[in-house]
PDB file of C-alpha atoms in Angstrom:
ATOM      1  CA  MET A   1      17.942   6.232  12.863  1.00 82.00           C
ATOM      2  CA  LYS A   2      17.531   5.613  16.506  1.00 91.00           C
ATOM      3  CA  GLN A   3      14.050   5.294  17.823  1.00 94.00           C
ATOM      4  CA  SER A   4      12.960   7.408  20.663  1.00 96.00           C
ATOM      5  CA  ASN A   5      12.226   6.005  24.151  1.00 97.00           C
ATOM      6  CA  TRP A   6      10.178   8.232  26.695  1.00 98.00           C
ATOM      7  CA  LEU A   7       9.098   7.799  30.339  1.00 98.00           C
ATOM      8  CA  ILE A   8       5.818   6.252  30.621  1.00 98.00           C
ATOM      9  CA  GLU A   9       4.478   9.362  32.385  1.00 97.00           C
ATOM     10  CA  GLU A  10       5.123  11.425  29.190  1.00 97.00           C
ATOM     11  CA  LEU A  11       2.573   9.664  27.315  1.00 97.00           C
ATOM     12  CA  PRO A  12      -0.407  11.889  26.567  1.00 96.00           C
ATOM     13  CA  GLY A  13      -3.733  11.305  28.114  1.00 94.00           C
ATOM     14  CA  LEU A  14      -2.836   8.822  30.689  1.00 96.00           C
ATOM     15  CA  SER A  15      -4.130   9.484  34.339  1.00 97.00           C
ATOM     16  CA  GLN A  16      -1.953   9.291  37.308  1.00 98.00           C
ATOM     17  CA  ASP A  17      -3.603   6.097  38.293  1.00 98.00           C
ATOM     18  CA  GLU A  18      -2.819   4.450  34.916  1.00 98.00           C
ATOM     19  CA  ILE A  19       0.610   5.643  35.107  1.00 98.00           C
ATOM     20  CA  ASN A  20       1.012   4.227  38.445  1.00 98.00           C
ATOM     21  CA  ASN A  21      -0.392   0.871  37.386  1.00 98.00           C
ATOM     22  CA  LEU A  22       1.966   0.791  34.522  1.00 98.00           C
ATOM     23  CA  LYS A  23       4.909   1.462  36.571  1.00 98.00           C
ATOM     24  CA  ASN A  24       3.828  -0.788  39.303  1.00 97.00           C
ATOM     25  CA  ASN A  25       3.763  -3.566  36.621  1.00 97.00           C
ATOM     26  CA  GLY A  26       7.273  -2.924  35.436  1.00 96.00           C
ATOM     27  CA  PHE A  27       6.484  -0.475  32.452  1.00 97.00           C
ATOM     28  CA  THR A  28       8.575   2.596  33.027  1.00 98.00           C
ATOM     29  CA  THR A  29       9.281   3.441  29.438  1.00 98.00           C
ATOM     30  CA  THR A  30       7.310   3.596  26.074  1.00 98.00           C
ATOM     31  CA  LEU A  31       9.595   0.922  24.467  1.00 97.00           C
ATOM     32  CA  ALA A  32       8.854  -1.469  27.199  1.00 97.00           C
ATOM     33  CA  LEU A  33       5.173  -1.034  26.494  1.00 97.00           C
ATOM     34  CA  VAL A  34       5.721  -1.557  22.799  1.00 97.00           C
ATOM     35  CA  LYS A  35       7.769  -4.683  23.144  1.00 96.00           C
ATOM     36  CA  GLN A  36       5.187  -6.300  25.357  1.00 95.00           C
ATOM     37  CA  GLY A  37       2.196  -5.294  23.116  1.00 96.00           C
ATOM     38  CA  LYS A  38       3.156  -6.358  19.693  1.00 94.00           C
ATOM     39  CA  THR A  39       0.315  -8.824  18.996  1.00 96.00           C
ATOM     40  CA  PRO A  40      -3.329  -8.684  19.819  1.00 97.00           C
ATOM     41  CA  GLN A  41      -2.760 -11.769  21.930  1.00 98.00           C
ATOM     42  CA  GLU A  42       0.178 -10.024  23.855  1.00 98.00           C
ATOM     43  CA  LYS A  43      -2.271  -6.982  24.470  1.00 98.00           C
ATOM     44  CA  LEU A  44      -4.949  -9.170  25.833  1.00 98.00           C
ATOM     45  CA  ILE A  45      -2.405 -10.835  28.212  1.00 97.00           C
ATOM     46  CA  LEU A  46      -1.127  -7.289  29.233  1.00 97.00           C
ATOM     47  CA  ALA A  47      -4.752  -6.013  29.805  1.00 98.00           C
ATOM     48  CA  GLN A  48      -5.409  -8.955  31.978  1.00 98.00           C
ATOM     49  CA  LYS A  49      -2.103  -8.326  33.816  1.00 97.00           C
ATOM     50  CA  LEU A  50      -3.057  -4.537  34.383  1.00 97.00           C
ATOM     51  CA  GLN A  51      -6.685  -5.410  35.168  1.00 98.00           C
ATOM     52  CA  VAL A  52      -7.908  -2.890  32.570  1.00 98.00           C
ATOM     53  CA  HIS A  53      -9.996  -3.267  29.289  1.00 98.00           C
ATOM     54  CA  VAL A  54      -7.906  -4.277  26.197  1.00 98.00           C
ATOM     55  CA  GLN A  55      -9.025  -0.924  24.586  1.00 98.00           C
ATOM     56  CA  TYR A  56      -6.812   0.931  26.985  1.00 98.00           C
ATOM     57  CA  VAL A  57      -3.931  -1.193  26.125  1.00 98.00           C
ATOM     58  CA  ASN A  58      -4.360  -0.852  22.532  1.00 98.00           C
ATOM     59  CA  LYS A  59      -4.496   2.990  22.924  1.00 98.00           C
ATOM     60  CA  TRP A  60      -1.437   3.111  25.209  1.00 98.00           C
ATOM     61  CA  VAL A  61       0.651   0.721  22.913  1.00 98.00           C
ATOM     62  CA  ALA A  62      -0.308   2.885  19.829  1.00 98.00           C
ATOM     63  CA  LEU A  63       0.719   6.041  21.559  1.00 98.00           C
ATOM     64  CA  ALA A  64       4.083   4.544  22.759  1.00 98.00           C
ATOM     65  CA  ASP A  65       4.609   3.018  19.265  1.00 98.00           C
ATOM     66  CA  LEU A  66       4.100   6.350  17.510  1.00 98.00           C
ATOM     67  CA  ALA A  67       6.223   8.234  19.931  1.00 98.00           C
ATOM     68  CA  ARG A  68       9.302   5.949  18.756  1.00 98.00           C
ATOM     69  CA  ILE A  69       9.499   8.316  15.855  1.00 98.00           C
ATOM     70  CA  PRO A  70      11.990  11.223  16.919  1.00 97.00           C
ATOM     71  CA  SER A  71      10.082  13.962  15.142  1.00 97.00           C
ATOM     72  CA  VAL A  72       6.683  12.794  16.620  1.00 98.00           C
ATOM     73  CA  GLY A  73       7.542  11.759  20.154  1.00 97.00           C
ATOM     74  CA  THR A  74       4.981  12.309  22.823  1.00 97.00           C
ATOM     75  CA  GLU A  75       4.168  15.884  21.556  1.00 96.00           C
ATOM     76  CA  TYR A  76       2.406  14.611  18.431  1.00 97.00           C
ATOM     77  CA  SER A  77       1.517  10.916  19.146  1.00 97.00           C
ATOM     78  CA  GLY A  78      -1.826  11.855  20.512  1.00 96.00           C
ATOM     79  CA  LEU A  79      -2.632  14.064  17.424  1.00 96.00           C
ATOM     80  CA  LEU A  80      -1.721  11.367  15.102  1.00 97.00           C
ATOM     81  CA  LEU A  81      -3.846   8.884  16.960  1.00 97.00           C
ATOM     82  CA  HIS A  82      -6.812  11.126  16.852  1.00 95.00           C
ATOM     83  CA  ALA A  83      -6.354  11.735  13.250  1.00 96.00           C
ATOM     84  CA  GLY A  84      -6.597   7.847  12.702  1.00 96.00           C
ATOM     85  CA  ILE A  85      -3.002   6.748  12.673  1.00 98.00           C
ATOM     86  CA  ALA A  86      -2.410   3.828  15.213  1.00 96.00           C
ATOM     87  CA  SER A  87       1.129   2.713  14.295  1.00 97.00           C
ATOM     88  CA  VAL A  88       4.327   3.424  12.880  1.00 97.00           C
ATOM     89  CA  VAL A  89       3.714   1.094  10.073  1.00 97.00           C
ATOM     90  CA  GLN A  90       0.346   2.631   9.270  1.00 98.00           C
ATOM     91  CA  LEU A  91       1.982   6.118   9.210  1.00 98.00           C
ATOM     92  CA  SER A  92       4.724   4.827   6.875  1.00 98.00           C
ATOM     93  CA  THR A  93       2.104   4.007   4.347  1.00 98.00           C
ATOM     94  CA  THR A  94      -0.038   7.050   4.545  1.00 97.00           C
ATOM     95  CA  PRO A  95       0.467   9.755   2.081  1.00 98.00           C
ATOM     96  CA  PRO A  96       1.664  12.925   3.638  1.00 97.00           C
ATOM     97  CA  HIS A  97      -0.739  15.328   1.951  1.00 96.00           C
ATOM     98  CA  ARG A  98      -3.742  13.403   3.039  1.00 96.00           C
ATOM     99  CA  LEU A  99      -2.579  13.066   6.543  1.00 97.00           C
ATOM    100  CA  HIS A 100      -1.875  16.790   6.646  1.00 96.00           C
ATOM    101  CA  LYS A 101      -5.529  17.447   5.603  1.00 95.00           C
ATOM    102  CA  GLN A 102      -6.953  15.059   8.166  1.00 95.00           C
ATOM    103  CA  ILE A 103      -4.817  16.815  10.783  1.00 95.00           C
ATOM    104  CA  LEU A 104      -5.948  20.372   9.617  1.00 94.00           C
ATOM    105  CA  ARG A 105      -9.685  19.253   9.752  1.00 93.00           C
ATOM    106  CA  LEU A 106      -9.198  17.738  13.216  1.00 91.00           C
ATOM    107  CA  GLN A 107      -7.532  21.059  14.404  1.00 89.00           C
ATOM    108  CA  VAL A 108     -10.269  23.308  13.033  1.00 90.00           C
ATOM    109  CA  ALA A 109     -12.955  20.916  14.018  1.00 90.00           C
ATOM    110  CA  THR A 110     -11.995  20.656  17.857  1.00 89.00           C
ATOM    111  CA  LEU A 111      -9.743  23.867  18.284  1.00 85.00           C
ATOM    112  CA  GLN A 112     -11.206  26.088  15.685  1.00 88.00           C
ATOM    113  CA  ARG A 113      -7.424  26.836  15.026  1.00 84.00           C
ATOM    114  CA  ARG A 114      -5.867  26.332  11.492  1.00 85.00           C
ATOM    115  CA  ASP A 115      -2.422  27.838  12.858  1.00 87.00           C
ATOM    116  CA  LEU A 116      -1.869  24.917  15.390  1.00 85.00           C
ATOM    117  CA  CYS A 117      -1.685  22.384  12.546  1.00 90.00           C
ATOM    118  CA  PRO A 118       1.897  21.062  11.857  1.00 94.00           C
ATOM    119  CA  ALA A 119       3.391  22.136   8.505  1.00 94.00           C
ATOM    120  CA  VAL A 120       3.164  19.740   5.607  1.00 96.00           C
ATOM    121  CA  GLU A 121       6.955  19.472   5.680  1.00 97.00           C
ATOM    122  CA  GLN A 122       6.829  18.294   9.292  1.00 97.00           C
ATOM    123  CA  VAL A 123       4.180  15.676   8.259  1.00 98.00           C
ATOM    124  CA  ASN A 124       6.514  14.721   5.416  1.00 98.00           C
ATOM    125  CA  GLU A 125       9.397  14.173   8.044  1.00 98.00           C
ATOM    126  CA  TRP A 126       7.109  12.060  10.303  1.00 98.00           C
ATOM    127  CA  VAL A 127       6.163   9.636   7.240  1.00 98.00           C
ATOM    128  CA  GLU A 128       9.816   9.341   6.083  1.00 98.00           C
ATOM    129  CA  GLN A 129      11.027   8.630   9.657  1.00 98.00           C
ATOM    130  CA  ALA A 130       8.240   6.108  10.052  1.00 98.00           C
ATOM    131  CA  LYS A 131       9.419   4.415   6.825  1.00 97.00           C
ATOM    132  CA  LYS A 132      12.765   4.165   8.257  1.00 96.00           C
ATOM    133  CA  LEU A 133      11.492   2.667  11.651  1.00 94.00           C
ATOM    134  CA  SER A 134       9.173   0.365  10.001  1.00 90.00           C
ATOM    135  CA  VAL A 135      11.681  -1.202   7.907  1.00 82.00           C
ATOM    136  CA  ARG A 136      13.906  -2.067  11.084  1.00 69.00           C
ATOM    137  CA  SER A 137      10.822  -3.399  13.202  1.00 58.00           C
TER     138      SER A 137
END
């Protein structure tokens, strides 16, 4: 399975200033960001280079990492992060039924909408693809 690569501006939740900062420092795709932020030390160096708090770099790298999963992409990476999943490896070890319940609770609590929650089958697909990607990483 081929991992997905997105333009940096497609990551959810980034301001135009943050996008410009990343681009001006050579980060035009999500894979470029993931490759430069694999370890806590690399994330700290990246934060210093970008002149932002490391907390932002952690968030951006987590979103970019989750977006590598084809069935997640940039559409669901933010949802997964809000549900407490911060990496492909973590997703690969999360029981799909438990994750689906977490996402459903999140959707109901924030949007008061059960119908916007992805189906259990879709969550299963995310976990299966995460397992395949985490073996390769």
